[in-house]
Coordinates of C-alpha atoms in Angstrom, one line a residue:
M550 CA -0.2 0.0 0.2
Q551 CA 1.3 3.5 -1.4
D552 CA 1.4 6.6 1.3
A553 CA -0.9 7.9 -1.4
E554 CA -3.4 5.1 -0.4
I555 CA -3.0 5.7 3.4
S556 CA -3.6 9.1 2.3
I557 CA -7.0 8.0 0.6
A558 CA -7.8 5.7 3.7
H559 CA -7.8 8.8 6.1
F560 CA -9.9 10.8 4.2
C561 CA -12.4 8.1 4.3
I562 CA -11.6 7.5 7.9
F563 CA -12.4 11.2 8.9
G564 CA -15.7 12.4 7.5
C565 CA -16.1 10.8 3.2
C566 CA -18.7 8.7 3.7
Q567 CA -22.2 10.1 4.0
L568 CA -25.4 8.6 3.4
Q569 CA -29.0 10.5 4.2
K570 CA -27.1 12.8 5.8
R571 CA -25.4 10.7 8.3
Y572 CA -21.5 10.6 8.3
I573 CA -20.2 6.8 9.0
P574 CA -17.1 6.6 10.4
L575 CA -14.6 3.4 9.0
S576 CA -11.9 3.8 11.1
I577 CA -8.1 3.1 10.4
A578 CA -8.1 -0.5 12.3
H579 CA -11.6 -1.9 10.2
Y580 CA -9.6 -0.4 6.4
I581 CA -6.1 -2.5 7.5
M582 CA -8.1 -5.8 8.4
K583 CA -10.1 -5.6 5.3
I584 CA -6.4 -5.5 3.0
Y585 CA -5.6 -8.8 5.5
Q586 CA -9.2 -9.9 4.6
D587 CA -9.3 -9.3 0.9
N588 CA -5.4 -10.9 0.6
L589 CA -7.2 -13.9 2.4
E590 CA -9.7 -14.1 0.2
K591 CA -7.3 -14.1 -2.4
Y592 CA -5.0 -16.5 -1.2
K593 CA -7.9 -19.1 -0.5
K594 CA -9.1 -18.7 -4.2
E595 CA -5.5 -19.5 -5.3
I596 CA -5.1 -22.4 -3.8
I597 CA -8.1 -24.0 -4.2
E598 CA -7.4 -22.9 -8.5
L599 CA -4.0 -24.7 -7.4
E600 CA -4.9 -28.0 -5.5
G601 CA -7.5 -28.6 -8.7
A602 CA -4.1 -27.9 -11.5
T603 CA -2.5 -30.1 -9.2
K604 CA -4.9 -32.9 -9.5
R605 CA -4.8 -32.5 -13.1
L606 CA -1.2 -33.3 -13.2
S607 CA -1.2 -36.0 -11.0
L608 CA -4.3 -37.6 -13.9
W609 CA -2.2 -36.6 -16.5
R610 CA 1.5 -37.9 -15.4
G611 CA -0.2 -41.1 -14.7
I612 CA -2.5 -41.6 -18.3
S613 CA 0.7 -40.6 -19.9
F614 CA 2.7 -43.1 -17.8
V615 CA 0.6 -45.6 -18.7
I616 CA 0.4 -44.5 -22.3
S617 CA 4.1 -44.3 -22.9
I618 CA 4.6 -48.1 -21.1
T619 CA 2.2 -49.6 -23.4
I620 CA 3.5 -48.5 -26.5
I621 CA 7.1 -49.3 -25.2
I622 CA 6.2 -52.9 -24.7
F623 CA 4.3 -52.9 -28.2
L624 CA 7.4 -51.4 -30.5
A625 CA 9.8 -53.5 -28.3
N626 CA 7.6 -56.2 -29.5
E627 CA 7.8 -55.4 -33.0
R628 CA 11.9 -55.1 -32.8
L629 CA 10.7 -51.3 -34.2
L630 CA 14.3 -50.5 -32.4
L631 CA 14.3 -47.1 -33.9
P632 CA 10.9 -46.1 -33.2
L633 CA 11.1 -47.3 -29.8
I634 CA 14.2 -45.3 -28.8
I635 CA 12.7 -41.8 -30.8
F636 CA 9.3 -43.1 -28.2
I637 CA 11.2 -43.5 -25.2
S638 CA 13.2 -39.9 -25.9
L639 CA 9.9 -38.2 -26.2
S640 CA 8.5 -40.0 -23.3
V641 CA 10.8 -39.1 -20.8
V642 CA 11.0 -34.8 -21.8
V643 CA 7.2 -35.4 -21.5
F644 CA 7.4 -36.6 -18.7
A645 CA 9.7 -34.6 -17.0
L646 CA 8.2 -31.7 -18.2
I647 CA 4.4 -32.8 -16.4
L648 CA 7.1 -33.6 -12.8
T649 CA 8.1 -30.2 -13.6
R650 CA 5.0 -28.3 -13.6
Y651 CA 3.6 -30.1 -11.2
S652 CA 6.2 -29.5 -8.5
K653 CA 5.8 -26.1 -9.5
R654 CA 2.7 -25.9 -9.0
M655 CA 2.9 -27.6 -5.8
N656 CA 6.1 -25.3 -4.5
E657 CA 2.7 -22.2 -5.4
M658 CA 0.5 -23.4 -3.1
K659 CA 2.8 -23.9 -0.5
N660 CA 3.9 -20.5 -0.8
C661 CA 0.1 -19.1 -1.0
K662 CA -1.0 -21.0 2.6
L663 CA 2.4 -19.6 4.0
L664 CA 1.1 -16.5 2.5
K665 CA -2.7 -16.9 3.3
E666 CA -1.2 -18.2 7.4
I667 CA 1.0 -14.4 7.2
N668 CA -2.7 -12.8 6.6
E669 CA -4.7 -14.8 9.3
H670 CA -1.3 -13.8 11.8
E671 CA -2.1 -9.9 10.8
L672 CA -6.3 -10.3 10.8
L673 CA -5.5 -11.6 15.0
K674 CA -2.4 -8.5 15.7
Q675 CA -5.5 -6.0 14.7
E676 CA -7.8 -7.7 17.4
N677 CA -4.9 -8.1 19.9
K678 CA -5.7 -11.6 19.8
L679 CA -1.3 -12.5 20.9
S680 CA -2.4 -16.1 22.5
A681 CA -0.7 -18.2 19.4
F682 CA 2.3 -16.6 18.8
P683 CA 5.6 -17.1 20.8
T684 CA 6.3 -15.8 23.8
Q685 CA 10.4 -15.4 23.9
Q686 CA 9.7 -15.7 27.5
A687 CA 13.6 -16.6 27.8
S688 CA 14.9 -13.3 27.1
L689 CA 12.8 -12.0 30.6
S690 CA 15.6 -11.7 33.0
E691 CA 14.1 -10.6 36.5
D692 CA 16.8 -7.9 36.4
H693 CA 16.3 -6.1 32.9
P694 CA 15.4 -2.4 34.6
Y695 CA 11.8 -2.6 32.1
A696 CA 11.1 -5.4 30.8
G697 CA 9.4 -7.6 33.7
D698 CA 7.2 -3.9 34.3
L699 CA 6.0 -3.4 30.7
D700 CA 4.9 -7.0 29.0
V701 CA 8.3 -6.7 26.6
F702 CA 7.5 -11.2 26.5
G703 CA 5.5 -13.4 28.0
S704 CA 1.3 -13.5 27.1
H705 CA 0.2 -11.0 25.4
S706 CA 2.8 -8.9 25.1
L707 CA 4.2 -6.5 22.8
F708 CA 7.3 -9.1 21.2
Q709 CA 4.3 -10.7 20.4
L710 CA 2.1 -8.1 18.4
L711 CA 5.5 -7.3 16.5
D712 CA 6.9 -10.7 15.9
R713 CA 7.2 -11.2 12.3
T714 CA 10.6 -13.0 12.0
T715 CA 11.0 -16.9 10.9
T716 CA 14.3 -17.1 12.0
E717 CA 15.9 -18.3 16.1
S718 CA 18.8 -15.4 15.4
G719 CA 15.4 -13.0 14.1
S720 CA 14.0 -13.8 16.8
L721 CA 16.9 -13.0 19.6
R722 CA 17.7 -9.9 17.7
L723 CA 13.7 -9.1 18.0
A724 CA 14.3 -9.2 21.8
Q725 CA 17.7 -7.6 22.0
W726 CA 16.4 -4.6 20.2
L727 CA 13.4 -4.4 22.7
L728 CA 16.1 -4.8 25.5
E729 CA 18.8 -2.1 24.4
P730 CA 17.8 1.5 23.5
E731 CA 20.3 2.5 20.6
H732 CA 21.9 6.2 20.0
K733 CA 20.3 8.9 18.1
E734 CA 21.5 8.2 14.5
L735 CA 21.0 4.4 14.8
I736 CA 17.2 4.6 15.8
I737 CA 16.4 7.5 12.2
E738 CA 18.6 5.2 10.1
R739 CA 16.1 2.1 11.6
Q740 CA 13.2 4.7 11.2
Q741 CA 13.7 5.2 7.4
A742 CA 14.4 1.6 6.7
I743 CA 11.3 0.6 8.3
Q744 CA 9.4 3.4 6.4
E745 CA 10.6 2.3 2.9
L746 CA 9.9 -1.3 3.6
K747 CA 6.4 0.0 5.1
P748 CA 4.6 -0.1 2.0
N749 CA 5.6 -3.0 0.2
L750 CA 2.9 -5.1 1.4
E751 CA 3.9 -7.7 -1.0
W752 CA 7.5 -8.0 -1.0
R753 CA 7.2 -8.1 3.0
Q754 CA 5.0 -10.5 3.0
Q755 CA 6.9 -12.8 0.3
F756 CA 9.8 -12.1 2.7
Q757 CA 8.2 -13.6 5.3
A758 CA 7.0 -16.8 3.8
A759 CA 10.4 -17.2 2.1
G760 CA 11.4 -17.9 6.0
L761 CA 8.2 -20.0 6.9
S762 CA 8.7 -22.3 4.0
F763 CA 11.6 -23.8 6.3
K764 CA 10.8 -23.2 9.4
N765 CA 12.4 -25.2 12.2
E766 CA 10.9 -25.7 15.0
K767 CA 13.9 -28.1 16.3
S768 CA 16.4 -26.1 15.4
E769 CA 19.5 -25.8 17.2
Y770 CA 21.0 -22.3 16.3
Q771 CA 23.8 -22.3 19.1
K772 CA 25.2 -25.2 17.9
L773 CA 25.8 -24.0 14.2
L774 CA 27.3 -20.6 15.6
N775 CA 29.1 -23.3 17.8
W776 CA 30.2 -25.3 14.9
F777 CA 31.2 -22.6 13.0
E778 CA 33.9 -21.4 15.1
T779 CA 35.4 -24.8 16.0
G780 CA 38.9 -25.4 14.2
E781 CA 39.7 -27.9 11.4
Q782 CA 40.2 -31.1 12.5
L783 CA 41.5 -33.0 9.0
L784 CA 41.5 -30.1 6.2
P785 CA 44.7 -28.9 7.3
L786 CA 46.1 -32.5 6.6
K787 CA 43.6 -32.1 3.2
S788 CA 46.4 -33.9 0.9
K789 CA 47.6 -36.9 2.9
Y790 CA 43.6 -37.9 3.4
L791 CA 42.8 -37.1 0.0
I792 CA 45.3 -39.4 -1.6
G793 CA 44.9 -42.2 1.1
N794 CA 40.8 -42.0 0.1
I795 CA 41.9 -42.4 -3.2
V796 CA 44.3 -44.7 -3.4
L797 CA 42.2 -47.3 -1.1
A798 CA 38.5 -46.5 -2.8
L799 CA 40.7 -47.7 -6.5
L800 CA 42.1 -50.5 -4.8
S801 CA 39.4 -51.8 -3.2
T802 CA 37.2 -51.3 -6.3
A803 CA 40.1 -52.8 -8.2
L804 CA 39.9 -55.3 -5.7
T805 CA 36.6 -56.4 -5.4
T806 CA 35.7 -56.4 -10.0
L807 CA 38.9 -59.0 -9.4
Y808 CA 37.3 -61.0 -7.1
V809 CA 34.2 -61.6 -8.4
D810 CA 35.3 -62.3 -12.1
Q811 CA 38.1 -64.6 -11.0
S812 CA 34.7 -66.2 -8.8
F813 CA 32.8 -66.8 -12.0
S814 CA 35.7 -68.7 -13.1
D815 CA 37.8 -70.7 -10.7
G816 CA 35.6 -70.3 -7.6
W817 CA 37.5 -69.0 -4.6
N818 CA 40.5 -66.9 -5.3
L819 CA 43.5 -65.1 -3.3
Y820 CA 41.9 -61.1 -4.2
F821 CA 39.1 -62.3 -1.9
F822 CA 42.3 -61.6 1.4
V823 CA 43.1 -58.7 0.1
M824 CA 40.2 -57.1 -0.5
L825 CA 39.5 -58.3 3.4
L826 CA 42.8 -56.4 4.5
V827 CA 42.5 -53.0 2.3
L828 CA 38.7 -53.4 3.3
F829 CA 40.1 -53.8 7.7
V830 CA 42.7 -50.8 6.5
N831 CA 39.6 -48.5 5.4
Y832 CA 37.6 -49.8 8.4
L833 CA 40.0 -48.4 10.6
I834 CA 40.4 -44.9 9.5
L835 CA 36.8 -44.4 9.3
K836 CA 36.9 -45.2 12.9
R837 CA 40.0 -42.6 13.7
V838 CA 37.9 -40.3 11.7
A839 CA 34.5 -40.8 12.7
P840 CA 34.7 -38.7 15.8
V841 CA 35.0 -36.0 13.8
A842 CA 32.1 -36.9 11.4
D843 CA 29.7 -36.5 14.4
E844 CA 30.3 -33.8 15.8
I845 CA 29.7 -32.2 12.2
I846 CA 26.2 -33.9 12.2
D847 CA 25.8 -33.3 16.0
H848 CA 25.9 -29.8 15.0
T849 CA 24.1 -29.7 12.2
H850 CA 21.7 -32.2 11.4
R851 CA 19.1 -30.2 12.9
N852 CA 20.3 -26.9 11.1
V853 CA 20.1 -28.1 7.4
K854 CA 16.3 -27.0 7.1
T855 CA 17.4 -23.7 9.0
L856 CA 20.3 -22.9 6.4
G857 CA 17.5 -23.3 3.5
G858 CA 15.3 -20.4 5.3
Y859 CA 18.8 -18.4 6.1
Q860 CA 19.5 -19.0 2.0
L861 CA 15.8 -17.8 0.4
L862 CA 15.6 -14.6 2.7
A863 CA 19.1 -13.8 1.7
Y864 CA 18.6 -14.5 -1.9
T865 CA 15.1 -12.2 -1.2
I866 CA 17.1 -9.7 0.4
L867 CA 19.5 -9.5 -2.8
S868 CA 17.4 -9.5 -5.1
G869 CA 15.1 -6.3 -4.1
S870 CA 16.0 -2.7 -4.5
F871 CA 16.3 -0.4 -1.8
Q872 CA 17.5 3.1 -1.6
S873 CA 17.2 4.3 3.0
K874 CA 21.5 3.8 4.7
K875 CA 20.1 0.8 6.6
L876 CA 18.8 -1.7 3.7
L877 CA 22.0 -1.3 1.0
E878 CA 24.5 -1.8 4.0
L879 CA 22.5 -5.1 5.0
Q880 CA 22.3 -6.0 1.5
S881 CA 26.2 -5.3 0.9
D882 CA 27.2 -7.6 4.3
L883 CA 25.5 -10.2 1.9
N884 CA 28.0 -9.6 -0.8
K885 CA 30.8 -9.1 0.7
N886 CA 34.3 -9.7 -1.7
E887 CA 32.3 -11.3 -4.5
T888 CA 31.1 -14.1 -1.7
S889 CA 27.5 -14.5 -2.4
A890 CA 25.6 -15.2 1.3
T891 CA 23.3 -17.2 -1.1
D892 CA 25.6 -19.4 -2.8
E893 CA 27.9 -20.5 -0.3
I894 CA 25.2 -21.6 1.8
R895 CA 24.0 -23.5 -1.0
R896 CA 26.8 -24.9 -1.1
L897 CA 27.1 -25.5 2.6
R898 CA 23.1 -27.7 2.0
K899 CA 24.1 -29.7 -0.2
I900 CA 27.4 -30.7 1.2
L901 CA 25.5 -31.4 4.8
E902 CA 22.1 -32.9 3.0
V903 CA 24.5 -36.5 1.8
F904 CA 26.1 -36.0 4.7
Q905 CA 23.5 -36.4 7.3
L906 CA 22.7 -39.8 5.1
R907 CA 25.5 -41.4 7.3
G908 CA 23.4 -40.8 10.6
T909 CA 25.6 -40.9 14.3
K910 CA 25.2 -43.5 17.2
R911 CA 22.6 -41.8 18.0
S912 CA 20.6 -42.6 14.8
D913 CA 20.6 -45.4 12.8
N914 CA 23.0 -45.5 10.0
N915 CA 22.2 -45.1 6.3
K916 CA 23.1 -49.1 5.0
F917 CA 23.5 -48.7 1.8
Y918 CA 25.7 -45.4 3.4
A919 CA 27.4 -47.4 5.4
V920 CA 28.5 -50.5 3.0
F921 CA 29.9 -47.9 -0.5
N922 CA 31.5 -45.5 2.5
L923 CA 33.1 -49.2 4.1
F924 CA 35.0 -48.8 -0.2
W925 CA 35.3 -45.3 -1.2
L926 CA 35.5 -43.3 2.5
F927 CA 33.3 -41.3 1.5
D928 CA 33.7 -39.8 5.1
I929 CA 36.9 -37.9 4.8
Y930 CA 35.8 -36.8 1.3
W931 CA 32.7 -35.1 3.0
I932 CA 34.8 -33.8 6.0
I933 CA 36.7 -31.9 4.4
Q934 CA 34.2 -30.4 2.3
A935 CA 32.5 -28.9 5.6
E936 CA 35.4 -28.0 7.1
R937 CA 37.1 -26.0 3.9
W938 CA 33.5 -24.8 3.5
K939 CA 33.6 -23.5 7.1
H940 CA 37.5 -22.1 6.8
R941 CA 36.8 -20.5 3.6
N942 CA 33.6 -18.6 5.2
R943 CA 34.1 -18.4 9.1
E944 CA 34.5 -14.3 9.0
H945 CA 31.8 -13.9 6.8
I946 CA 28.8 -16.2 8.2
Q947 CA 28.2 -14.3 11.1
L948 CA 27.7 -11.1 9.2
W949 CA 25.4 -13.0 6.7
I950 CA 23.1 -14.0 9.8
R951 CA 23.5 -10.7 11.4
A952 CA 22.1 -9.1 8.2
V953 CA 20.2 -11.4 7.2
S954 CA 18.1 -11.3 11.3
E955 CA 18.1 -7.5 11.4
F956 CA 16.7 -7.6 8.2
E957 CA 13.5 -9.6 9.1
V958 CA 13.3 -7.6 12.5
L959 CA 12.8 -4.2 10.6
N960 CA 10.4 -6.0 8.4
S961 CA 8.9 -6.9 11.5
L962 CA 8.5 -4.0 12.3
A963 CA 7.7 -2.5 8.9
G964 CA 4.9 -4.8 9.2
F965 CA 3.6 -3.2 12.9
A966 CA 4.1 0.3 11.6
H967 CA 1.7 -1.0 7.9
S968 CA -1.1 -2.2 10.2
N969 CA -1.1 1.0 12.2
P970 CA -0.6 3.9 9.7
D971 CA -1.8 5.8 12.4
F972 CA 0.9 5.7 14.9
A973 CA 3.8 8.2 14.5
F974 CA 7.4 7.6 14.3
P975 CA 9.2 9.8 17.3
E976 CA 11.5 12.5 16.4
I977 CA 14.5 12.2 18.1
K978 CA 15.8 15.4 20.5
D979 CA 19.2 16.3 21.2
E980 CA 18.1 17.5 24.4
P981 CA 18.2 15.5 27.1
Y982 CA 15.5 14.9 29.2
R983 CA 12.6 15.2 27.2
I984 CA 9.4 13.5 26.5
Q985 CA 6.5 14.8 24.3
F986 CA 2.8 12.3 23.6
E987 CA 1.0 13.6 21.3
T988 CA -2.7 11.2 22.1
L989 CA -0.5 8.0 23.4
G990 CA -2.3 5.0 23.7
H991 CA -1.4 1.7 24.7
P992 CA -0.8 -0.2 21.8
L993 CA -1.3 -3.8 23.6
I994 CA -5.0 -2.9 23.9
K995 CA -7.7 -2.8 20.9
S996 CA -8.1 0.8 18.7
D997 CA -11.9 0.7 19.6
G998 CA -11.4 0.3 23.3
R999 CA -8.1 2.8 23.6
I1000 CA -8.5 6.1 25.5
C1001 CA -5.5 8.5 24.8
N1002 CA -4.0 10.9 26.3
D1003 CA -1.5 13.4 25.7
F1004 CA 1.9 14.0 28.0
S1005 CA 5.0 16.0 28.4
L1006 CA 7.8 16.1 30.7
Q1007 CA 11.1 18.2 30.2
G1008 CA 14.2 19.0 32.2
R1009 CA 16.2 17.1 34.5
G1010 CA 15.0 17.2 38.1
Q1011 CA 11.4 17.4 36.7
I1012 CA 8.7 14.0 38.5
D1013 CA 5.5 14.1 37.5
M1014 CA 3.8 12.4 41.1
I1015 CA -0.1 11.2 39.5
T1016 CA -2.6 9.9 41.6
G1017 CA -6.1 8.1 40.9
S1018 CA -8.9 5.9 42.5
N1019 CA -8.8 2.2 41.9
M1020 CA -9.1 0.5 38.3
A1021 CA -8.9 4.7 37.1
G1022 CA -5.9 3.8 34.9
K1023 CA -2.7 4.8 36.9
S1024 CA -0.7 1.5 35.8
T1025 CA -2.2 1.6 32.5
F1026 CA -0.6 5.0 31.6
L1027 CA 2.3 4.3 32.6
R1028 CA 2.9 0.9 31.5
A1029 CA 1.8 3.5 27.9
V1030 CA 4.5 5.9 28.7
G1031 CA 7.2 2.9 28.3
V1032 CA 5.9 1.0 25.7
N1033 CA 5.6 3.3 23.6
L1034 CA 9.3 4.8 24.8
I1035 CA 10.6 1.0 24.0
L1036 CA 9.2 1.5 20.8
A1037 CA 10.7 5.2 20.0
L1038 CA 14.3 4.1 21.4
M1039 CA 14.3 1.0 18.8
G1040 CA 13.0 2.4 16.2
G1041 CA 9.6 1.4 15.7
P1042 CA 6.6 4.0 15.2
C1043 CA 4.5 5.0 18.6
C1044 CA 0.9 5.0 19.3
A1045 CA 0.4 8.4 19.6
K1046 CA -0.4 11.1 16.8
S1047 CA 3.1 12.8 17.4
A1048 CA 6.1 12.5 19.6
Q1049 CA 9.2 13.7 21.0
V1050 CA 11.4 11.8 23.3
S1051 CA 15.6 12.5 24.3
Q1052 CA 18.0 9.3 24.5
M1053 CA 17.7 8.3 27.6
K1054 CA 17.6 4.6 29.7
M1055 CA 14.1 3.8 31.4
F1056 CA 13.6 1.8 34.8
T1057 CA 10.8 1.0 36.5
S1058 CA 9.6 -0.9 39.2
M1059 CA 6.0 -1.4 38.8
R1060 CA 5.2 -5.2 40.1
T1061 CA 7.8 -6.6 43.0
R1062 CA 7.3 -9.7 43.8
D1063 CA 8.0 -11.6 47.0
N1064 CA 10.2 -15.2 46.7
L1065 CA 9.9 -17.7 49.1
E1066 CA 12.6 -19.2 48.0
E1067 CA 14.9 -16.5 48.7
G1068 CA 13.0 -15.0 51.7
I1069 CA 12.5 -11.5 50.5
S1070 CA 9.3 -9.9 50.5
S1071 CA 7.8 -8.1 47.8
F1072 CA 8.5 -4.5 49.9
Y1073 CA 12.1 -6.0 50.4
A1074 CA 12.0 -6.4 46.8
E1075 CA 10.7 -3.3 46.2
L1076 CA 13.5 -1.7 48.2
K1077 CA 16.1 -3.7 45.8
R1078 CA 14.4 -2.2 42.8
V1079 CA 15.4 1.3 44.5
E1080 CA 18.3 0.9 44.6
Q1081 CA 19.2 -1.2 41.3
L1082 CA 17.5 2.6 40.9
L1083 CA 19.4 5.1 42.5
K1084 CA 22.8 3.4 41.3
L1085 CA 22.0 3.6 37.4
I1086 CA 21.0 7.8 38.7
N1087 CA 24.6 7.9 40.0
S1088 CA 25.9 7.0 36.9
G1089 CA 25.3 10.1 35.3
Q1090 CA 23.0 8.0 32.2
P1091 CA 20.1 9.9 31.5
I1092 CA 17.8 8.2 33.3
F1093 CA 13.3 7.7 33.1
F1094 CA 11.8 6.1 36.0
M1095 CA 8.7 4.9 36.6
L1096 CA 7.4 4.1 40.0
D1097 CA 3.8 2.3 40.8
E1098 CA 2.4 2.8 44.0
L1099 CA 5.6 3.7 46.5
F1100 CA 5.9 1.0 49.0
K1101 CA 3.0 -0.5 49.1
G1102 CA 4.4 -3.8 51.1
T1103 CA 4.8 -1.6 54.2
N1104 CA 2.6 0.0 56.4
S1105 CA 0.4 4.3 55.8
A1106 CA 2.8 5.9 58.2
D1107 CA 6.6 4.3 56.7
R1108 CA 4.9 4.9 53.5
Y1109 CA 4.6 7.9 53.6
K1110 CA 7.9 8.6 55.2
G1111 CA 9.5 6.7 52.8
G1112 CA 7.4 8.1 49.8
V1113 CA 9.2 11.9 50.6
S1114 CA 12.3 10.9 51.5
L1115 CA 12.6 9.1 48.3
I1116 CA 11.0 12.1 46.1
K1117 CA 13.3 14.2 47.8
Q1118 CA 16.1 12.8 47.2
L1119 CA 15.2 12.1 44.0
S1120 CA 14.7 15.5 42.9
E1121 CA 18.2 16.7 44.7
L1122 CA 19.8 13.7 42.3
N1123 CA 18.5 15.6 39.6
A1124 CA 16.3 12.3 38.5
F1125 CA 13.9 12.4 35.6
G1126 CA 10.3 10.0 36.2
I1127 CA 7.2 9.1 36.9
V1128 CA 5.5 8.2 40.4
S1129 CA 1.9 7.2 40.9
T1130 CA 0.5 6.6 44.3
H1131 CA -3.3 6.4 46.2
D1132 CA -2.0 8.4 49.1
L1133 CA -2.7 11.8 48.0
E1134 CA -1.1 13.3 51.7
L1135 CA 2.1 12.5 50.2
A1136 CA 0.9 14.0 46.5
R1137 CA 0.2 17.1 48.2
L1138 CA 3.4 17.9 50.2
A1139 CA 5.7 17.3 47.1
G1140 CA 3.2 19.4 45.1
N1141 CA 3.6 21.7 48.2
H1142 CA 7.4 21.7 47.9
M1143 CA 7.7 22.3 44.5
L1144 CA 9.5 18.7 44.3
V1145 CA 6.9 17.1 41.8
L1146 CA 4.2 17.7 39.2
N1147 CA 0.7 16.7 39.8
H1148 CA -1.9 14.6 37.4
S1149 CA -4.6 12.3 38.1
F1150 CA -7.4 9.9 37.1
N1151 CA -10.5 9.8 37.8
S1152 CA -13.5 8.2 38.9
Q1153 CA -17.4 9.4 38.9
I1154 CA -19.7 7.8 41.5
H1155 CA -23.6 8.4 39.9
Q1156 CA -26.1 6.6 42.1
G1157 CA -24.2 4.0 43.0
E1158 CA -22.7 3.0 39.5
M1159 CA -18.8 3.4 38.9
S1160 CA -17.2 5.0 35.3
F1161 CA -14.0 5.9 34.3
D1162 CA -12.8 8.6 31.6
Y1163 CA -9.2 6.7 31.5
K1164 CA -8.4 10.5 30.8
L1165 CA -4.9 12.5 32.8
T1166 CA -6.1 15.5 34.5
E1167 CA -3.7 18.1 36.4
G1168 CA -3.7 18.3 40.3
I1169 CA -4.2 15.3 42.7
C1170 CA -7.0 12.8 42.6
T1171 CA -10.5 14.1 43.8
D1172 CA -12.5 11.4 44.2
F1173 CA -12.2 7.6 46.3
N1174 CA -13.9 4.6 45.3
A1175 CA -12.2 1.6 47.3
T1176 CA -15.3 2.4 49.6
E1177 CA -17.7 1.3 47.0
L1178 CA -15.3 -1.2 45.6
M1179 CA -15.9 -3.0 49.2
K1180 CA -19.3 -2.5 49.4
R1181 CA -20.0 -4.2 46.4
S1182 CA -17.5 -7.4 46.9
G1183 CA -20.7 -8.0 50.1
I1184 CA -18.1 -5.6 52.5
K1185 CA -20.6 -3.9 55.1
V1186 CA -18.4 -1.1 55.5
L1187 CA -19.1 0.5 58.7
N1188 CA -20.3 5.1 58.5
D1189 CA -17.9 7.2 60.1
A1190 CA -20.4 7.7 63.4
E1191 CA -20.1 3.9 64.1
N1192 CA -17.1 2.3 66.2
I1193 CA -15.8 -1.5 66.1
Q1194 CA -17.5 -3.0 69.3

């Protein structure tokens, strides 16, 4: 979808549809969903057509085979040698053409099924139905400054919403970008790359399908990397091994031929014993190199399919035409020094695919391979070929994997941007300590239920204290700010009409939990997080912090005293961030002493019914709903005049 089409969409969305003097709103989300739904229907139709074509080709293949065999038998019986040779040649050509066409249609159908699946996934993401997608939970660390509090990984997470990667390395690279804010220059390069990819929906989905066609749920990516780093064992002695291989293979073949020839004429002969001796020598050599062969197969046998994915993804990237600096750099990385990643990975795949026939000690060996290996020492040849490839490409392989992985992440963010055309790419400011969002929302909340707010905070030492009643939206707002900062500082678009942010690091303390195994209470866990924050601030780096419900794990007197003390200390340290609290006295005191700005979320109770507008307003919270919520839970709340007996 081109930018012009987006503009037309915006025109339609914001008031061009009029019927009988009534304007019918069409949301951006519905417009984007229609694009994916149309694609889905298109690929469904293509799959049905291709299924019919493959069935017809399969039928013609059978018919042609039966007719060919019948005519060949007839010509052979009639001793018509020349017509027989001509017909056999024509039959082979026709059968090969049918088989080629059949294979092509099968590949087209597989591709259509993958594209259908991709568009189904996009529709699920539009609905924020994320349970079926990978969570990358393994990347979550309790010590990370913000990941555990902001739903970065896990169920219904930012990772699930963004992820359109197909390789394990691509998934890990996306996780890394989510965990590590980047510097301004790189963020801008990523933004330009994402904006270039964003409108190219067909290319992006074909790129994703290229990786999905080889996706391996059982890949052992780290083992593959480890094998690339290990040294060569046979390659330094390749001349010695190859000469010995050739000599022994020729001897084995010659002696076997002589033995068979003599056995027909004389029966028993001496060649048999010499052949056994040579085969025994072959066996000893194969036993010596077996650990090397086992190591190669152990590190690669689950990654042959993974290599196929890298090969096709690299081919798709190299076939593309790009303008932005980042995309051109990644494309260039795949073709360094006239060494094409596509060609080299294809060579490695062919080596390993043949080598996999050998099997390992832990799997059934291929009996045919074992017999021919004993005579011709295939292990030596394939080990040397694999090590030669590794030696030649060791300097390039990490670069190729990184380039493909980063392209997958940029493609993921471009898909996210395309699905949310009203999201804005933020302006990255040189001045430190600046955040400004216009109509900020949380991307993990569906668009039709998302409430947006303006928010800005500027200047070292600025702290915004947010008060609010229960369920009024304080924590969700803090997470909305945090998630959008993650998106901004990784190069993605923000769930906002416009945004300006500085380069900074983020720290949160929102979901502190106790740990019975280590004897840590929730209050102590919160103190550990605060200690971590103070160390970060003292390091001199620009830090944006968010603290939700200060010291909620202790009594009200200590909470008040500790809260005032921490806010005063943070202010003196010229800290920069947001604090939320239920404690109105704490908010008033901090506000009166000019330590913080005050904002709030409020609820309304009308005729016993509670309502929330989830709008951020200036000043301290003016209402409470905890008593009403307790009454609704069946608690008989005492009046102020009543005494507890």
